Each structure stands twice: as structure tokens, then as C-alpha cells.
mmCIF file of C-alpha atoms in Angstrom:
data_model
loop_
_atom_site.group_PDB
_atom_site.id
_atom_site.type_symbol
_atom_site.label_atom_id
_atom_site.label_comp_id
_atom_site.label_asym_id
_atom_site.label_seq_id
_atom_site.Cartn_x
_atom_site.Cartn_y
_atom_site.Cartn_z
ATOM 1 C CA MET M 1 121.459 102.540 72.999
ATOM 2 C CA ALA M 2 119.432 105.118 71.135
ATOM 3 C CA SER M 3 122.451 106.281 69.156
ATOM 4 C CA LEU M 4 123.437 102.983 67.523
ATOM 5 C CA PRO M 5 124.765 103.191 63.974
ATOM 6 C CA GLY M 6 121.964 101.061 62.521
ATOM 7 C CA MET M 7 119.195 102.770 64.471
ATOM 8 C CA PRO M 8 117.035 105.164 62.446
ATOM 9 C CA ALA M 9 116.185 108.438 64.176
ATOM 10 C CA PRO M 10 112.371 107.975 64.456
ATOM 11 C CA LEU M 11 112.874 104.661 66.284
ATOM 12 C CA ALA M 12 115.613 106.126 68.482
ATOM 13 C CA SER M 13 113.291 108.986 69.402
ATOM 14 C CA VAL M 14 110.492 106.658 70.541
ATOM 15 C CA ILE M 15 112.975 104.555 72.541
ATOM 16 C CA GLU M 16 114.413 107.622 74.224
ATOM 17 C CA HIS M 17 110.976 108.885 75.244
ATOM 18 C CA LEU M 18 109.831 105.492 76.493
ATOM 19 C CA SER M 19 112.958 104.901 78.580
ATOM 20 C CA ALA M 20 112.309 108.179 80.395
ATOM 21 C CA MET M 21 109.260 106.535 81.998
ATOM 22 C CA PRO M 22 109.546 104.923 85.443
ATOM 23 C CA GLY M 23 110.291 101.205 85.409
ATOM 24 C CA ILE M 24 111.152 101.171 81.698
ATOM 25 C CA GLY M 25 114.824 100.609 80.973
ATOM 26 C CA PRO M 26 116.488 100.945 77.554
ATOM 27 C CA LYS M 27 115.915 97.257 76.692
ATOM 28 C CA THR M 28 112.200 97.316 77.505
ATOM 29 C CA ALA M 29 111.860 100.624 75.657
ATOM 30 C CA MET M 30 113.464 99.053 72.604
ATOM 31 C CA ARG M 31 111.214 95.981 72.782
ATOM 32 C CA LEU M 32 108.139 98.216 73.073
ATOM 33 C CA ALA M 33 109.229 100.472 70.207
ATOM 34 C CA ILE M 34 109.882 97.480 67.955
ATOM 35 C CA SER M 35 106.509 95.970 68.847
ATOM 36 C CA MET M 36 104.890 99.291 67.936
ATOM 37 C CA LEU M 37 106.608 99.175 64.564
ATOM 38 C CA GLU M 38 105.266 95.678 64.043
ATOM 39 C CA LYS M 39 101.727 96.646 65.123
ATOM 40 C CA ASN M 40 99.445 98.140 62.539
ATOM 41 C CA ARG M 41 99.877 101.843 62.021
ATOM 42 C CA HIS M 42 96.381 102.741 63.168
ATOM 43 C CA ASP M 43 96.917 101.383 66.709
ATOM 44 C CA VAL M 44 100.092 103.394 67.184
ATOM 45 C CA VAL M 45 98.557 106.621 65.851
ATOM 46 C CA SER M 46 95.596 106.013 68.128
ATOM 47 C CA LEU M 47 97.917 105.643 71.148
ATOM 48 C CA ALA M 48 99.714 108.834 70.079
ATOM 49 C CA GLN M 49 96.390 110.675 69.966
ATOM 50 C CA SER M 50 95.280 109.439 73.364
ATOM 51 C CA LEU M 51 98.607 110.655 74.815
ATOM 52 C CA HIS M 52 98.164 113.970 73.063
ATOM 53 C CA HIS M 53 94.778 114.450 74.722
ATOM 54 C CA LEU M 54 95.850 113.242 78.150
ATOM 55 C CA HIS M 55 97.106 116.514 79.631
ATOM 56 C CA GLU M 56 94.711 118.569 77.528
ATOM 57 C CA GLN M 57 91.579 116.871 78.835
ATOM 58 C CA MET M 58 92.614 115.917 82.345
ATOM 59 C CA THR M 59 92.733 117.961 85.488
ATOM 60 C CA PHE M 60 92.194 117.486 89.209
ATOM 61 C CA CYS M 61 88.853 117.910 90.953
ATOM 62 C CA GLU M 62 88.982 121.266 92.758
ATOM 63 C CA ARG M 63 87.019 119.815 95.668
ATOM 64 C CA CYS M 64 88.563 116.395 96.397
ATOM 65 C CA GLY M 65 91.756 116.559 94.321
ATOM 66 C CA CYS M 66 91.293 113.334 92.379
ATOM 67 C CA PHE M 67 91.494 112.977 88.588
ATOM 68 C CA ALA M 68 88.731 114.777 86.736
ATOM 69 C CA GLU M 69 87.739 115.936 83.297
ATOM 70 C CA LYS M 70 85.970 119.052 84.554
ATOM 71 C CA HIS M 71 86.501 121.212 87.646
ATOM 72 C CA ARG M 72 84.462 118.665 89.614
ATOM 73 C CA CYS M 73 85.032 114.892 89.455
ATOM 74 C CA MET M 74 82.309 112.315 88.836
ATOM 75 C CA ILE M 75 82.424 111.145 92.450
ATOM 76 C CA CYS M 76 81.910 114.595 93.984
ATOM 77 C CA ASP M 77 79.131 115.241 91.469
ATOM 78 C CA ALA M 78 77.248 111.986 92.117
ATOM 79 C CA PRO M 79 74.067 112.588 94.172
ATOM 80 C CA SER M 80 73.985 108.873 95.087
ATOM 81 C CA ARG M 81 77.210 109.080 97.107
ATOM 82 C CA ASN M 82 77.542 109.902 100.793
ATOM 83 C CA HIS M 83 79.201 113.314 100.949
ATOM 84 C CA ALA M 84 79.402 113.202 104.759
ATOM 85 C CA LEU M 85 81.920 110.354 104.643
ATOM 86 C CA ILE M 86 85.398 111.319 103.389
ATOM 87 C CA CYS M 87 88.225 108.907 102.759
ATOM 88 C CA VAL M 88 91.592 110.713 102.912
ATOM 89 C CA VAL M 89 94.308 109.320 100.625
ATOM 90 C CA GLU M 90 97.807 110.364 99.587
ATOM 91 C CA GLN M 91 97.555 110.287 95.804
ATOM 92 C CA ALA M 92 94.883 110.505 93.112
ATOM 93 C CA VAL M 93 95.750 106.988 91.948
ATOM 94 C CA ASP M 94 94.755 105.649 95.397
ATOM 95 C CA VAL M 95 91.191 106.763 94.631
ATOM 96 C CA LEU M 96 91.184 104.630 91.489
ATOM 97 C CA MET M 97 92.450 101.673 93.502
ATOM 98 C CA LEU M 98 89.752 102.091 96.138
ATOM 99 C CA GLU M 99 87.060 102.560 93.485
ATOM 100 C CA ARG M 100 87.912 99.094 92.147
ATOM 101 C CA MET M 101 86.101 97.659 95.187
ATOM 102 C CA GLN M 102 82.870 99.264 93.964
ATOM 103 C CA THR M 103 81.558 99.136 97.529
ATOM 104 C CA PHE M 104 82.695 102.419 99.091
ATOM 105 C CA ARG M 105 79.943 104.987 98.615
ATOM 106 C CA GLY M 106 81.565 107.996 100.305
ATOM 107 C CA ASN M 107 83.735 110.807 98.942
ATOM 108 C CA TYR M 108 87.497 111.266 98.879
ATOM 109 C CA HIS M 109 90.102 113.841 99.711
ATOM 110 C CA VAL M 110 93.504 113.603 98.047
ATOM 111 C CA LEU M 111 96.416 115.116 99.994
ATOM 112 C CA HIS M 112 98.790 114.986 96.991
ATOM 113 C CA GLY M 113 101.586 113.817 99.238
ATOM 114 C CA ARG M 114 102.408 112.698 102.748
ATOM 115 C CA LEU M 115 104.544 114.191 105.490
ATOM 116 C CA SER M 116 108.104 113.278 104.593
ATOM 117 C CA PRO M 117 110.872 115.545 105.942
ATOM 118 C CA ILE M 118 113.482 113.719 103.809
ATOM 119 C CA ASP M 119 111.605 114.546 100.582
ATOM 120 C CA GLY M 120 110.882 118.084 101.742
ATOM 121 C CA MET M 121 107.162 117.362 102.154
ATOM 122 C CA GLY M 122 105.827 119.321 105.121
ATOM 123 C CA VAL M 123 102.379 120.366 106.301
ATOM 124 C CA GLU M 124 102.373 123.294 103.851
ATOM 125 C CA GLN M 125 102.696 120.948 100.860
ATOM 126 C CA LEU M 126 99.642 118.851 101.728
ATOM 127 C CA ARG M 127 96.178 119.760 100.361
ATOM 128 C CA LEU M 128 94.820 120.532 103.823
ATOM 129 C CA LYS M 129 93.197 123.949 103.407
ATOM 130 C CA SER M 130 90.494 122.548 101.151
ATOM 131 C CA LEU M 131 89.929 119.738 103.689
ATOM 132 C CA ASP M 132 89.648 122.334 106.463
ATOM 133 C CA ALA M 133 87.038 124.136 104.373
ATOM 134 C CA ARG M 134 85.026 120.957 103.780
ATOM 135 C CA ILE M 135 85.021 120.203 107.512
ATOM 136 C CA GLU M 136 84.248 123.789 108.518
ATOM 137 C CA ALA M 137 81.222 123.681 106.233
ATOM 138 C CA GLY M 138 79.885 121.187 108.792
ATOM 139 C CA GLU M 139 78.802 118.532 106.334
ATOM 140 C CA VAL M 140 81.419 115.899 107.167
ATOM 141 C CA GLN M 141 80.538 113.201 109.697
ATOM 142 C CA GLU M 142 83.477 110.836 109.319
ATOM 143 C CA LEU M 143 87.034 111.081 108.070
ATOM 144 C CA ILE M 144 88.606 107.721 107.182
ATOM 145 C CA LEU M 145 92.391 108.080 107.117
ATOM 146 C CA ALA M 146 93.577 105.810 104.301
ATOM 147 C CA THR M 147 97.156 107.062 104.035
ATOM 148 C CA SER M 148 99.712 104.305 103.423
ATOM 149 C CA ALA M 149 100.893 101.894 106.098
ATOM 150 C CA THR M 150 104.427 103.322 105.993
ATOM 151 C CA VAL M 151 106.194 105.414 108.631
ATOM 152 C CA ASP M 152 105.425 108.602 106.664
ATOM 153 C CA GLY M 153 101.837 107.555 105.941
ATOM 154 C CA GLU M 154 101.305 106.779 109.628
ATOM 155 C CA ALA M 155 102.788 110.127 110.668
ATOM 156 C CA THR M 156 100.458 111.881 108.201
ATOM 157 C CA ALA M 157 97.443 110.029 109.613
ATOM 158 C CA HIS M 158 98.455 110.975 113.171
ATOM 159 C CA PHE M 159 98.876 114.611 112.160
ATOM 160 C CA ILE M 160 95.443 114.797 110.526
ATOM 161 C CA ALA M 161 93.764 112.981 113.416
ATOM 162 C CA ARG M 162 95.237 115.523 115.845
ATOM 163 C CA ARG M 163 94.341 118.466 113.575
ATOM 164 C CA TYR M 164 90.632 117.647 113.662
ATOM 165 C CA ALA M 165 90.449 116.091 117.161
ATOM 166 C CA ALA M 166 88.577 119.098 118.542
ATOM 167 C CA VAL M 167 85.945 119.264 115.810
ATOM 168 C CA ASP M 168 82.514 118.471 117.255
ATOM 169 C CA ALA M 169 80.618 115.458 115.898
ATOM 170 C CA LEU M 170 83.466 114.467 113.573
ATOM 171 C CA LYS M 171 84.520 110.841 113.781
ATOM 172 C CA VAL M 172 88.075 110.153 112.618
ATOM 173 C CA SER M 173 89.030 106.563 111.767
ATOM 174 C CA ARG M 174 92.024 104.734 110.268
ATOM 175 C CA ILE M 175 91.853 101.821 107.813
ATOM 176 C CA ALA M 176 92.552 98.431 109.426
ATOM 177 C CA ARG M 177 96.027 96.887 109.405
ATOM 178 C CA GLY M 178 96.675 93.157 109.458
ATOM 179 C CA VAL M 179 97.172 90.041 107.379
ATOM 180 C CA PRO M 180 96.262 90.736 103.717
ATOM 181 C CA GLU M 181 93.639 88.565 101.990
ATOM 182 C CA GLY M 182 95.199 85.232 100.998
ATOM 183 C CA GLY M 183 98.267 85.991 103.136
ATOM 184 C CA GLU M 184 100.053 82.954 104.519
ATOM 185 C CA LEU M 185 101.597 83.529 107.937
ATOM 186 C CA GLU M 186 104.781 81.788 106.817
ATOM 187 C CA TYR M 187 105.626 84.610 104.392
ATOM 188 C CA LEU M 188 104.543 87.640 106.420
ATOM 189 C CA ASP M 189 106.898 90.005 108.224
ATOM 190 C CA GLU M 190 106.878 90.190 112.015
ATOM 191 C CA TYR M 191 105.464 93.735 112.111
ATOM 192 C CA THR M 192 102.362 92.757 110.164
ATOM 193 C CA LEU M 193 101.881 89.668 112.344
ATOM 194 C CA SER M 194 102.357 91.648 115.537
ATOM 195 C CA ARG M 195 99.832 94.259 114.330
ATOM 196 C CA ALA M 196 97.359 91.530 113.324
ATOM 197 C CA LEU M 197 97.573 89.956 116.787
ATOM 198 C CA ASP M 198 97.290 93.287 118.639
ATOM 199 C CA GLN M 199 94.258 94.388 116.640
ATOM 200 C CA ARG M 200 92.483 91.029 116.707
ATOM 201 C CA VAL M 201 88.708 91.153 116.355
ATOM 202 C CA THR M 202 86.362 89.254 118.674
ATOM 203 C CA TRP M 203 84.597 86.395 116.904
ATOM 204 C CA ASP M 204 80.854 86.635 117.302
ATOM 205 C CA MET E 1 90.089 98.303 84.925
ATOM 206 C CA ALA E 2 89.663 101.028 82.337
ATOM 207 C CA SER E 3 85.959 101.378 83.075
ATOM 208 C CA LEU E 4 86.166 102.222 86.774
ATOM 209 C CA PRO E 5 83.636 104.741 88.091
ATOM 210 C CA GLY E 6 86.281 107.290 89.118
ATOM 211 C CA MET E 7 88.384 106.895 85.968
ATOM 212 C CA PRO E 8 88.091 109.779 83.483
ATOM 213 C CA ALA E 9 87.880 108.768 79.810
ATOM 214 C CA PRO E 10 91.196 110.300 78.593
ATOM 215 C CA LEU E 11 93.118 108.352 81.227
ATOM 216 C CA ALA E 12 91.155 105.165 80.518
ATOM 217 C CA SER E 13 91.971 105.533 76.827
ATOM 218 C CA VAL E 14 95.736 105.777 77.445
ATOM 219 C CA ILE E 15 95.604 102.775 79.800
ATOM 220 C CA GLU E 16 93.680 100.724 77.263
ATOM 221 C CA HIS E 17 96.179 101.486 74.498
ATOM 222 C CA LEU E 18 99.193 100.817 76.692
ATOM 223 C CA SER E 19 97.877 97.482 77.945
ATOM 224 C CA ALA E 20 97.564 96.285 74.342
ATOM 225 C CA MET E 21 101.376 96.267 74.155
ATOM 226 C CA PRO E 22 103.301 93.059 74.821
ATOM 227 C CA GLY E 23 104.482 92.605 78.391
ATOM 228 C CA ILE E 24 102.313 95.456 79.711
ATOM 229 C CA GLY E 25 99.427 94.335 81.883
ATOM 230 C CA PRO E 26 96.589 96.564 83.128
ATOM 231 C CA LYS E 27 98.456 97.452 86.337
ATOM 232 C CA THR E 28 101.656 98.508 84.579
ATOM 233 C CA ALA E 29 99.602 100.414 82.003
ATOM 234 C CA MET E 30 97.881 102.289 84.784
ATOM 235 C CA ARG E 31 101.180 103.077 86.549
ATOM 236 C CA LEU E 32 102.628 104.364 83.264
ATOM 237 C CA ALA E 33 99.558 106.439 82.428
ATOM 238 C CA ILE E 34 99.582 108.028 85.892
ATOM 239 C CA SER E 35 103.282 108.791 85.626
ATOM 240 C CA MET E 36 102.607 110.478 82.285
ATOM 241 C CA LEU E 37 99.963 112.623 83.933
ATOM 242 C CA GLU E 38 102.466 113.593 86.600
ATOM 243 C CA LYS E 39 105.199 114.359 84.042
ATOM 244 C CA ASN E 40 105.216 117.776 82.459
ATOM 245 C CA ARG E 41 102.913 118.143 79.511
ATOM 246 C CA HIS E 42 105.673 118.818 77.020
ATOM 247 C CA ASP E 43 107.323 115.408 77.549
ATOM 248 C CA VAL E 44 104.066 113.544 76.949
ATOM 249 C CA VAL E 45 103.210 115.536 73.819
ATOM 250 C CA SER E 46 106.725 114.924 72.581
ATOM 251 C CA LEU E 47 106.307 111.150 73.089
ATOM 252 C CA ALA E 48 102.963 111.337 71.277
ATOM 253 C CA GLN E 49 104.640 113.066 68.346
ATOM 254 C CA SER E 50 107.465 110.564 68.136
ATOM 255 C CA LEU E 51 104.884 107.752 68.043
ATOM 256 C CA HIS E 52 102.963 109.620 65.368
ATOM 257 C CA HIS E 53 106.055 109.781 63.182
ATOM 258 C CA LEU E 54 107.189 106.217 63.830
ATOM 259 C CA HIS E 55 105.281 104.426 61.078
ATOM 260 C CA GLU E 56 105.326 107.476 58.831
ATOM 261 C CA GLN E 57 109.089 107.782 58.748
ATOM 262 C CA MET E 58 110.197 104.183 59.108
ATOM 263 C CA THR E 59 110.495 101.456 56.555
ATOM 264 C CA PHE E 60 112.711 98.480 55.810
ATOM 265 C CA CYS E 61 115.850 98.621 53.667
ATOM 266 C CA GLU E 62 114.960 97.093 50.304
ATOM 267 C CA ARG E 63 118.402 95.466 50.081
ATOM 268 C CA CYS E 64 119.101 93.981 53.524
ATOM 269 C CA GLY E 65 115.651 94.199 55.144
ATOM 270 C CA CYS E 66 116.680 96.013 58.320
ATOM 271 C CA PHE E 67 115.093 99.197 59.694
ATOM 272 C CA ALA E 68 115.622 102.225 57.475
ATOM 273 C CA GLU E 69 114.397 105.748 56.949
ATOM 274 C CA LYS E 70 114.871 105.640 53.163
ATOM 275 C CA HIS E 71 114.777 102.757 50.679
ATOM 276 C CA ARG E 72 118.370 101.956 51.642
ATOM 277 C CA CYS E 73 119.620 101.688 55.239
ATOM 278 C CA MET E 74 122.667 103.485 56.614
ATOM 279 C CA ILE E 75 124.651 100.240 56.777
ATOM 280 C CA CYS E 76 124.090 99.271 53.122
ATOM 281 C CA ASP E 77 124.914 102.854 52.112
ATOM 282 C CA ALA E 78 128.143 103.116 54.098
ATOM 283 C CA PRO E 79 131.197 102.899 51.803
ATOM 284 C CA SER E 80 133.371 102.033 54.823
ATOM 285 C CA ARG E 81 131.627 98.694 55.366
ATOM 286 C CA ASN E 82 132.559 95.369 53.837
ATOM 287 C CA HIS E 83 129.748 94.521 51.413
ATOM 288 C CA ALA E 84 131.253 91.103 50.614
ATOM 289 C CA LEU E 85 130.552 89.882 54.154
ATOM 290 C CA ILE E 86 126.893 89.273 54.978
ATOM 291 C CA CYS E 87 125.531 88.360 58.385
ATOM 292 C CA VAL E 88 122.144 86.618 58.058
ATOM 293 C CA VAL E 89 119.698 87.238 60.923
ATOM 294 C CA GLU E 90 116.062 86.441 61.640
ATOM 295 C CA GLN E 91 114.676 89.849 62.570
ATOM 296 C CA ALA E 92 115.510 93.511 62.038
ATOM 297 C CA VAL E 93 115.970 93.962 65.777
ATOM 298 C CA ASP E 94 118.827 91.416 65.706
ATOM 299 C CA VAL E 95 120.759 93.872 63.519
ATOM 300 C CA LEU E 96 120.418 96.539 66.210
ATOM 301 C CA MET E 97 121.675 94.052 68.802
ATOM 302 C CA LEU E 98 124.701 93.108 66.698
ATOM 303 C CA GLU E 99 125.448 96.753 65.929
ATOM 304 C CA ARG E 100 125.841 97.375 69.657
ATOM 305 C CA MET E 101 129.219 95.556 69.440
ATOM 306 C CA GLN E 102 130.459 98.289 67.091
ATOM 307 C CA THR E 103 133.064 95.836 65.767
ATOM 308 C CA PHE E 104 131.301 94.013 62.902
ATOM 309 C CA ARG E 105 132.040 95.891 59.685
ATOM 310 C CA GLY E 106 130.084 93.734 57.208
ATOM 311 C CA ASN E 107 126.518 93.955 55.915
ATOM 312 C CA TYR E 108 123.349 92.174 57.000
ATOM 313 C CA HIS E 109 120.492 90.249 55.515
ATOM 314 C CA VAL E 110 117.248 90.003 57.484
ATOM 315 C CA LEU E 111 115.102 86.932 56.765
ATOM 316 C CA HIS E 112 112.057 88.381 58.570
ATOM 317 C CA GLY E 113 111.366 84.995 60.120
ATOM 318 C CA ARG E 114 112.737 81.502 60.533
ATOM 319 C CA LEU E 115 111.552 78.125 59.332
ATOM 320 C CA SER E 116 108.824 77.108 61.732
ATOM 321 C CA PRO E 117 106.186 74.664 60.465
ATOM 322 C CA ILE E 118 104.098 75.139 63.632
ATOM 323 C CA ASP E 119 103.814 78.896 63.006
ATOM 324 C CA GLY E 120 103.213 78.383 59.282
ATOM 325 C CA MET E 121 106.624 79.830 58.376
ATOM 326 C CA GLY E 122 108.025 77.988 55.369
ATOM 327 C CA VAL E 123 110.721 78.705 52.805
ATOM 328 C CA GLU E 124 108.333 80.939 50.855
ATOM 329 C CA GLN E 125 107.885 83.277 53.817
ATOM 330 C CA LEU E 126 111.607 83.960 54.264
ATOM 331 C CA ARG E 127 113.319 86.879 52.473
ATOM 332 C CA LEU E 128 115.480 84.564 50.367
ATOM 333 C CA LYS E 129 114.980 85.848 46.811
ATOM 334 C CA SER E 130 116.772 89.084 47.589
ATOM 335 C CA LEU E 131 119.580 87.073 49.211
ATOM 336 C CA ASP E 132 119.764 84.881 46.085
ATOM 337 C CA ALA E 133 120.089 88.051 44.020
ATOM 338 C CA ARG E 134 122.869 89.458 46.203
ATOM 339 C CA ILE E 135 124.800 86.178 45.922
ATOM 340 C CA GLU E 136 124.170 85.806 42.181
ATOM 341 C CA ALA E 137 125.605 89.280 41.683
ATOM 342 C CA GLY E 138 128.888 87.605 42.728
ATOM 343 C CA GLU E 139 129.937 90.198 45.261
ATOM 344 C CA VAL E 140 129.462 88.100 48.398
ATOM 345 C CA GLN E 141 132.474 86.246 49.820
ATOM 346 C CA GLU E 142 131.123 85.044 53.152
ATOM 347 C CA LEU E 143 127.698 84.399 54.628
ATOM 348 C CA ILE E 144 127.658 84.291 58.448
ATOM 349 C CA LEU E 145 124.519 82.486 59.613
ATOM 350 C CA ALA E 146 123.457 84.261 62.796
ATOM 351 C CA THR E 147 119.983 82.778 63.165
ATOM 352 C CA SER E 148 119.027 81.947 66.739
ATOM 353 C CA ALA E 149 120.362 78.947 68.655
ATOM 354 C CA THR E 150 116.902 77.357 68.793
ATOM 355 C CA VAL E 151 115.668 74.266 66.949
ATOM 356 C CA ASP E 152 113.961 76.459 64.322
ATOM 357 C CA GLY E 153 116.934 78.809 64.037
ATOM 358 C CA GLU E 154 119.268 75.842 63.598
ATOM 359 C CA ALA E 155 116.997 74.346 60.927
ATOM 360 C CA THR E 156 116.948 77.686 59.104
ATOM 361 C CA ALA E 157 120.751 77.889 59.214
ATOM 362 C CA HIS E 158 121.029 74.324 57.850
ATOM 363 C CA PHE E 159 118.593 75.115 55.066
ATOM 364 C CA ILE E 160 120.483 78.239 53.970
ATOM 365 C CA ALA E 161 123.862 76.491 54.183
ATOM 366 C CA ARG E 162 122.557 73.737 51.880
ATOM 367 C CA ARG E 163 120.935 76.258 49.543
ATOM 368 C CA TYR E 164 124.235 77.984 48.797
ATOM 369 C CA ALA E 165 126.571 74.985 49.186
ATOM 370 C CA ALA E 166 127.216 74.795 45.438
ATOM 371 C CA VAL E 167 128.024 78.483 44.989
ATOM 372 C CA ASP E 168 131.676 78.900 44.011
ATOM 373 C CA ALA E 169 133.968 80.892 46.250
ATOM 374 C CA LEU E 170 131.232 81.487 48.839
ATOM 375 C CA LYS E 171 132.183 80.649 52.388
ATOM 376 C CA VAL E 172 129.250 79.886 54.686
ATOM 377 C CA SER E 173 129.817 80.044 58.458
ATOM 378 C CA ARG E 174 127.704 79.814 61.613
ATOM 379 C CA ILE E 175 128.145 81.936 64.760
ATOM 380 C CA ALA E 176 129.874 80.077 67.605
ATOM 381 C CA ARG E 177 127.887 78.306 70.314
ATOM 382 C CA GLY E 178 129.146 77.773 73.840
ATOM 383 C CA VAL E 179 129.319 79.226 77.329
ATOM 384 C CA PRO E 180 128.137 82.874 77.310
ATOM 385 C CA GLU E 181 130.448 85.598 78.647
ATOM 386 C CA GLY E 182 130.360 85.599 82.438
ATOM 387 C CA GLY E 183 128.554 82.232 82.442
ATOM 388 C CA GLU E 184 129.165 80.054 85.464
ATOM 389 C CA LEU E 185 129.167 76.341 84.675
ATOM 390 C CA GLU E 186 127.045 75.671 87.746
ATOM 391 C CA TYR E 187 124.043 77.444 86.206
ATOM 392 C CA LEU E 188 124.316 76.323 82.583
ATOM 393 C CA ASP E 189 122.158 73.660 80.952
ATOM 394 C CA GLU E 190 123.691 70.371 79.803
ATOM 395 C CA TYR E 191 123.182 71.129 76.086
ATOM 396 C CA THR E 192 125.224 74.316 76.251
ATOM 397 C CA LEU E 193 127.949 72.565 78.250
ATOM 398 C CA SER E 194 128.040 69.634 75.858
ATOM 399 C CA ARG E 195 128.268 72.023 72.872
ATOM 400 C CA ALA E 196 131.020 74.028 74.594
ATOM 401 C CA LEU E 197 133.053 70.846 75.171
ATOM 402 C CA ASP E 198 132.521 69.500 71.647
ATOM 403 C CA GLN E 199 133.503 72.750 69.995
ATOM 404 C CA ARG E 200 136.472 73.481 72.261
ATOM 405 C CA VAL E 201 139.174 75.668 70.781
ATOM 406 C CA THR E 202 142.865 74.728 70.961
ATOM 407 C CA TRP E 203 144.833 77.083 73.211
ATOM 408 C CA ASP E 204 147.794 78.582 71.435
#
């Protein structure tokens, strides 16, 4: 697609780069590139600059592992947040998703993966040493396991729960599973329904 | 979305720019931005550079109006192509689509629009003067009207056909309409079917 006879090289180059991104096929890449040509020049240069700065200015928080601009992220640095409550997630993007709620006031710990023998992800690949250190420091009261509700995510949660089972005064919890908000029973799978029934909450 | 508490500014900036593109909502923009962070730095910088050069190095061919790197496009410059055969299209991207066939050996003429009173597109807005000039030069033998098969595209084709009806030795044609390749009758609309029946071709 990028090597068509009528396709000038600068356009072909943008299309090629865009189609290397996940979920963007050659047709979408072409549509995006054309729309960028039709946009005013300033907007496109501005996007180019923001991409240029992305890797330069971004890093991961050395404490919790989520996205940061300095060696510590804004969440770990905030005195108003509860540093004794740690929510454990698989990826840095999960933190952003949870922060959308604007109600959780604890801290995070990003594992940067989940146990997945098929993908070659074992215990060694997970960011666990820094979590060990945080717990050994004795400041953590509760660990909320917010790994995904997949087989691998569940296995990871089980592993972490077992790892810290013997730690005194450390509560380990798992995020609730059940019918999602707005979910109609008609369209839900049987596993979700079965889980929602099993873990029913007493009405009071 | 871009102003979440845990979202560092460089990432927010990329997301904001990406979501300004057509067909990219805030969620897709975020997914793309994250994937760029996870990609190696060189790829992202390389995309940034190609975007930087896009407007700088791209222009439209002054003769046919399609995308070009110089004042003349590669198609208009090619001695191997038939310059007496002109395919008239609405947008520069249509040329790229037609070039995918790799069988059409003529030239193009991009109108940069179609007659559309609702969108304020009238005769004055179409690139017709340069088409007049090409036809007056007496080198054109056939004009293939390849405007879209919409009401506006059809109106534009009619208008152009009338405009050049009196030109001697100029054949004006319109691309065929009918059942698309691989089209199953079951799923086609009645207008397409009716057109396909009306314009049936004798089997020989």
C-alpha cells in the first residue's frame, strides 16, 4: 500500500509508521495520514513534537512503577494519599484507568506483567522485589489485588496472596467480581453470572 | 481524560493530539499513546520526524491536483502514461485508490470537491479552470468521470458531461455502476440491483 506509484514518499512514510501501531491497519493509516495532510500544518507539527518528547520526558516511578515524569510519580509524592493502602495492578495503564474514578486515595504497585507461562512471564519477570521492600518497610496495611479477571490474572493474584500470607498485620484483598454496572443478565456469560451469584452480598 | 491526576503531561499531550484526529476517540488515543510508550524510542521519534516532514515536503500537482512532492506529480511526469485519457475524481486520495489497480495507464484530474449546495460547494469551488485548459489544449481524447456514486457525485458528473458536451472529438464516459465484486444479491440494496439490471451487459 505504501509503495503505490502515485504515492509520494513523505506520505508513504507516515502511513508505514502509523500502520505499525496496534489496531491500525493500512487503510486506517492511510485515512489518518490523509486527514493530517488536510489539517493545518501547525497541528501536525505540534503532534510530531509531542511524540518527540514522549520518550524523552517520560519514565516509570521507581517506587510504584506507574508512569512518571520524574523518578517519583505524582501519586507516590502526594502527602494527601494513603500510603498504607496499595492497589496491585498488572500494567501502568491500569493505574490511569483506576484514577479515572477519582475516589481511590491509596497508592499503587505495577507488576509490569502477569504470570503467563505461555508468554514466558514467570515470577522473575514481575516487579515483586520492590513490592517486597515496601512491605518489609512495615508501612503497608492492605494490599488490594487488582490484577485482571483472566486465568493468568487470577493465578497472579493467588501467587501474591500466598507470598505475603505470613506477613503480620497485612490484609490482602481482591477486587470484587460480578455483573458490571449496566449489565443485563441476558447478555452476560455463565461464568460471570455464576460468580455474581456465589459472591452475593447480603442486603441490609 | 487527558487531565487525570496520575497522567503525566507528555502523555496527556500525545493523547490530546491523537484524539483530535477523525475516528480516534479518547480511549483509542490513550491506547495508541501507551503503545508508543511501550515501543522502542527510535520508532516513535521516527514517526515524529515523518509527521514533521509531511506538510513540508508534500504539495499538490499543479496540473492534475493529486498529491505530489514537486510542482508536477509522478503520474503527469511519466512518459509511459496516456496523457490523452483523463480520469476525473473528487479527491486526491481517490487517485491513490485507483492506482492500487495498477492497470489504468491514463492521467487524472482532481476536482478537490463535488457539487454540494448543502456544504457550500458550487461550481466555483471545483478545480475546473485547469481542466478547461487541459481540454482547450486539444490533447485530451477521453474524460472518464469517476466521481462518487452518490447524489452529489452524480450531479457533479452530469455537470461536467454537459460542460464539455460541445467539445469536438472529446469522448466523455462514466465509470460503471452495478453489483460490486464478491457482492451477494441477498445483501445488496434495491437501487444497486435495479442499476445492475438496467445496465446489464450482453454476454458474448
